[in-house]
One Martini backbone bead per residue (centre of mass of N, CA, C, O) as a GRO file, in nm:
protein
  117
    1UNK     BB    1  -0.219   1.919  -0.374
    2UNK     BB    2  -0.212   1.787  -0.073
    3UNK     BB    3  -0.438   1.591  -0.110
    4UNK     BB    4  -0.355   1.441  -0.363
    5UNK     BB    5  -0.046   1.358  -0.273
    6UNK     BB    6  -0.158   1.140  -0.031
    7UNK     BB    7  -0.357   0.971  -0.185
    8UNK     BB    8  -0.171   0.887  -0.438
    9UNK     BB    9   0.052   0.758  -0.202
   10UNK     BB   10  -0.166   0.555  -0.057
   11UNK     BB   11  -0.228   0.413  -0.342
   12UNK     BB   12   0.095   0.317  -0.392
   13UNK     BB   13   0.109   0.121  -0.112
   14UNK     BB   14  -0.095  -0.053  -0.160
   15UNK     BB   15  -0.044  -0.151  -0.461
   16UNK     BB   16   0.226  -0.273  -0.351
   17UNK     BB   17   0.118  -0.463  -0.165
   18UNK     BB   18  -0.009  -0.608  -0.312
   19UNK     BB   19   0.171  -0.690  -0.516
   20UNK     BB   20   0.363  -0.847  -0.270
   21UNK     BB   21   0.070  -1.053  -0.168
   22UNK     BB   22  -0.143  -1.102  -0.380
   23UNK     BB   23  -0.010  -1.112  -0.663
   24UNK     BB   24   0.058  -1.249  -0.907
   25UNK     BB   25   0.365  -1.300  -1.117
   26UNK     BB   26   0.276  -1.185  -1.396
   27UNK     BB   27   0.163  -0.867  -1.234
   28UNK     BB   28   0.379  -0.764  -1.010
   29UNK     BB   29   0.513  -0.567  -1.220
   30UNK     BB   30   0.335  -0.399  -1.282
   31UNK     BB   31   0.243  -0.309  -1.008
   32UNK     BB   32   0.503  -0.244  -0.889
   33UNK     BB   33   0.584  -0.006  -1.099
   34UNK     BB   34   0.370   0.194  -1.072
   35UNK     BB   35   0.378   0.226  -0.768
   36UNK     BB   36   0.666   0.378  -0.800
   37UNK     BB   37   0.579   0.598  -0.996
   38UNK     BB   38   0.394   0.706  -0.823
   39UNK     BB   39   0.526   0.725  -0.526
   40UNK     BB   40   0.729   0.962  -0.676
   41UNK     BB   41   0.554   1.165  -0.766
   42UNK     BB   42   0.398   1.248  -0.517
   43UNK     BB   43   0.610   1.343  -0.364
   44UNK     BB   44   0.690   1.557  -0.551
   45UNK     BB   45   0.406   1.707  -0.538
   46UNK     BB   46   0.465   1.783  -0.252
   47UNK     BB   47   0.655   1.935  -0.271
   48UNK     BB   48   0.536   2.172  -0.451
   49UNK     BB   49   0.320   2.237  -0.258
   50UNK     BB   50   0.594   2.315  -0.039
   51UNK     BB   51   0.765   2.541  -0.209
   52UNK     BB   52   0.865   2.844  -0.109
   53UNK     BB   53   0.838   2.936  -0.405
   54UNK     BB   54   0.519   3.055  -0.549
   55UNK     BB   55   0.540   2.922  -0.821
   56UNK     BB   56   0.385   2.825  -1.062
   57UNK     BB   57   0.498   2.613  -1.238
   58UNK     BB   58   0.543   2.426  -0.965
   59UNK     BB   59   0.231   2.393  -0.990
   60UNK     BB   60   0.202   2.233  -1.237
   61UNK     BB   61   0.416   2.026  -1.169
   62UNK     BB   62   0.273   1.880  -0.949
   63UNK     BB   63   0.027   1.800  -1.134
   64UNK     BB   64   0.189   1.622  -1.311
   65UNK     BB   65   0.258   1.403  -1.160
   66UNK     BB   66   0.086   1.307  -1.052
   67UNK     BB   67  -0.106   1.251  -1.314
   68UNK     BB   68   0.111   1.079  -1.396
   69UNK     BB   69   0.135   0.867  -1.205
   70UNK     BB   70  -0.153   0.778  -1.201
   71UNK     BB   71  -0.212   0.699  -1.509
   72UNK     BB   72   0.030   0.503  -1.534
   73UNK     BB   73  -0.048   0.320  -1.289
   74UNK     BB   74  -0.372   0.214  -1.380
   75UNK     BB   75  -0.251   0.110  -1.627
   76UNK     BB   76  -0.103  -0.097  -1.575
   77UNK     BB   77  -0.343  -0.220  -1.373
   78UNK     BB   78  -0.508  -0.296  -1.596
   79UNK     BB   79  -0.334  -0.480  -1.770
   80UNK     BB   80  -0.346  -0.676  -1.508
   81UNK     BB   81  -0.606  -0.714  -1.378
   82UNK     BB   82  -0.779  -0.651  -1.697
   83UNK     BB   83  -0.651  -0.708  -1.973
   84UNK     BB   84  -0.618  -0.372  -2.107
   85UNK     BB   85  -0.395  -0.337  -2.336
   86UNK     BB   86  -0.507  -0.041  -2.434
   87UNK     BB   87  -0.335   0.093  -2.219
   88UNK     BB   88  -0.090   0.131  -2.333
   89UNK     BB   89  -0.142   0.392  -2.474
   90UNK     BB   90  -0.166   0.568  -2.176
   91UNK     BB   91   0.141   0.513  -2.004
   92UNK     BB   92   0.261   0.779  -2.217
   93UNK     BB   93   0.107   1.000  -2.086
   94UNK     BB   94   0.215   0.974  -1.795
   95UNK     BB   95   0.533   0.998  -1.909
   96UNK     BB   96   0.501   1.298  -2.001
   97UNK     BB   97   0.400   1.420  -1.731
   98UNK     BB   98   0.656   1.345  -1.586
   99UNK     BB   99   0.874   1.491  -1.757
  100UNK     BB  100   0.750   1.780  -1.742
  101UNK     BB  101   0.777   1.816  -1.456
  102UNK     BB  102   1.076   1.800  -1.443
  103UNK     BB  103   1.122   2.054  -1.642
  104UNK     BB  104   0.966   2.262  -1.486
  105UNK     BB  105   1.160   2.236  -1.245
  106UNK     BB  106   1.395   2.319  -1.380
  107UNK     BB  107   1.332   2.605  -1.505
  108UNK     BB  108   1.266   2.712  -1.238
  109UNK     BB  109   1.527   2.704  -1.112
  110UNK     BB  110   1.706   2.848  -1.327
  111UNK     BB  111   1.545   3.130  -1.251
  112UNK     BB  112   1.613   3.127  -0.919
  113UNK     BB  113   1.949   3.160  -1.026
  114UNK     BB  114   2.177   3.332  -0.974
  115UNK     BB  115   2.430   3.476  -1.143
  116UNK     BB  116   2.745   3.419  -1.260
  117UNK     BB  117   3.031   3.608  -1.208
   0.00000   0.00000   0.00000
């Protein structure tokens, strides 16, 4: 998972980058939104592969930031790119799958957490 979100943040460096310096007007929201929910992922996702207690939830968490974070970005990038609205209906499954990392993040914590007295 460890390389995995570094190649992640990584890519969406890039993509923020191109986003500010090479395309045009149209695209940089889309582009720039992508990038920032990506590279927001892969930092959780990273956060994950290094938690402390190697919770099992952790590391599927983990594993959903990311993959919710690129496919959210991919999504975005053809639209934007490529013209392609169709992938529209693509990027709330991206939005879904890092909604569930954070509730699995926060599951796995509420059980790590001794009772209150």
């Amino acid at each position: 998972m460890t390389v995995f979100a570094a190649l992640n943040g990584a890519l969406a460096v890039a993509l923020g980058a191109f986003a500010a310096h090479g395309a045009g007007p149209q695209v940089k929201s889309l582009l720039t939104t992508g990038a920032h929910y990506q590279l927001v992922h892969a930092v959780v996702a990273l956060a994950c592969a290094v938690w402390p207690a190697r919770d099992r939830l952790i590391v599927i968490a983990g594993w959903l930031a990311g993959a919710g974070g690129l496919i959210f970005s991919l999504a975005l990038s053809a639209i934007a790119l490529l013209s392609l609205s169709a992938m529209g209906a693509v990027a709330p499954l991206g939005g879904l799958l890092m909604i569930a990392a954070w509730l699995l993040i926060g599951y796995a914590a509420l059980r790590t957490q001794p009772p209150l007295a």
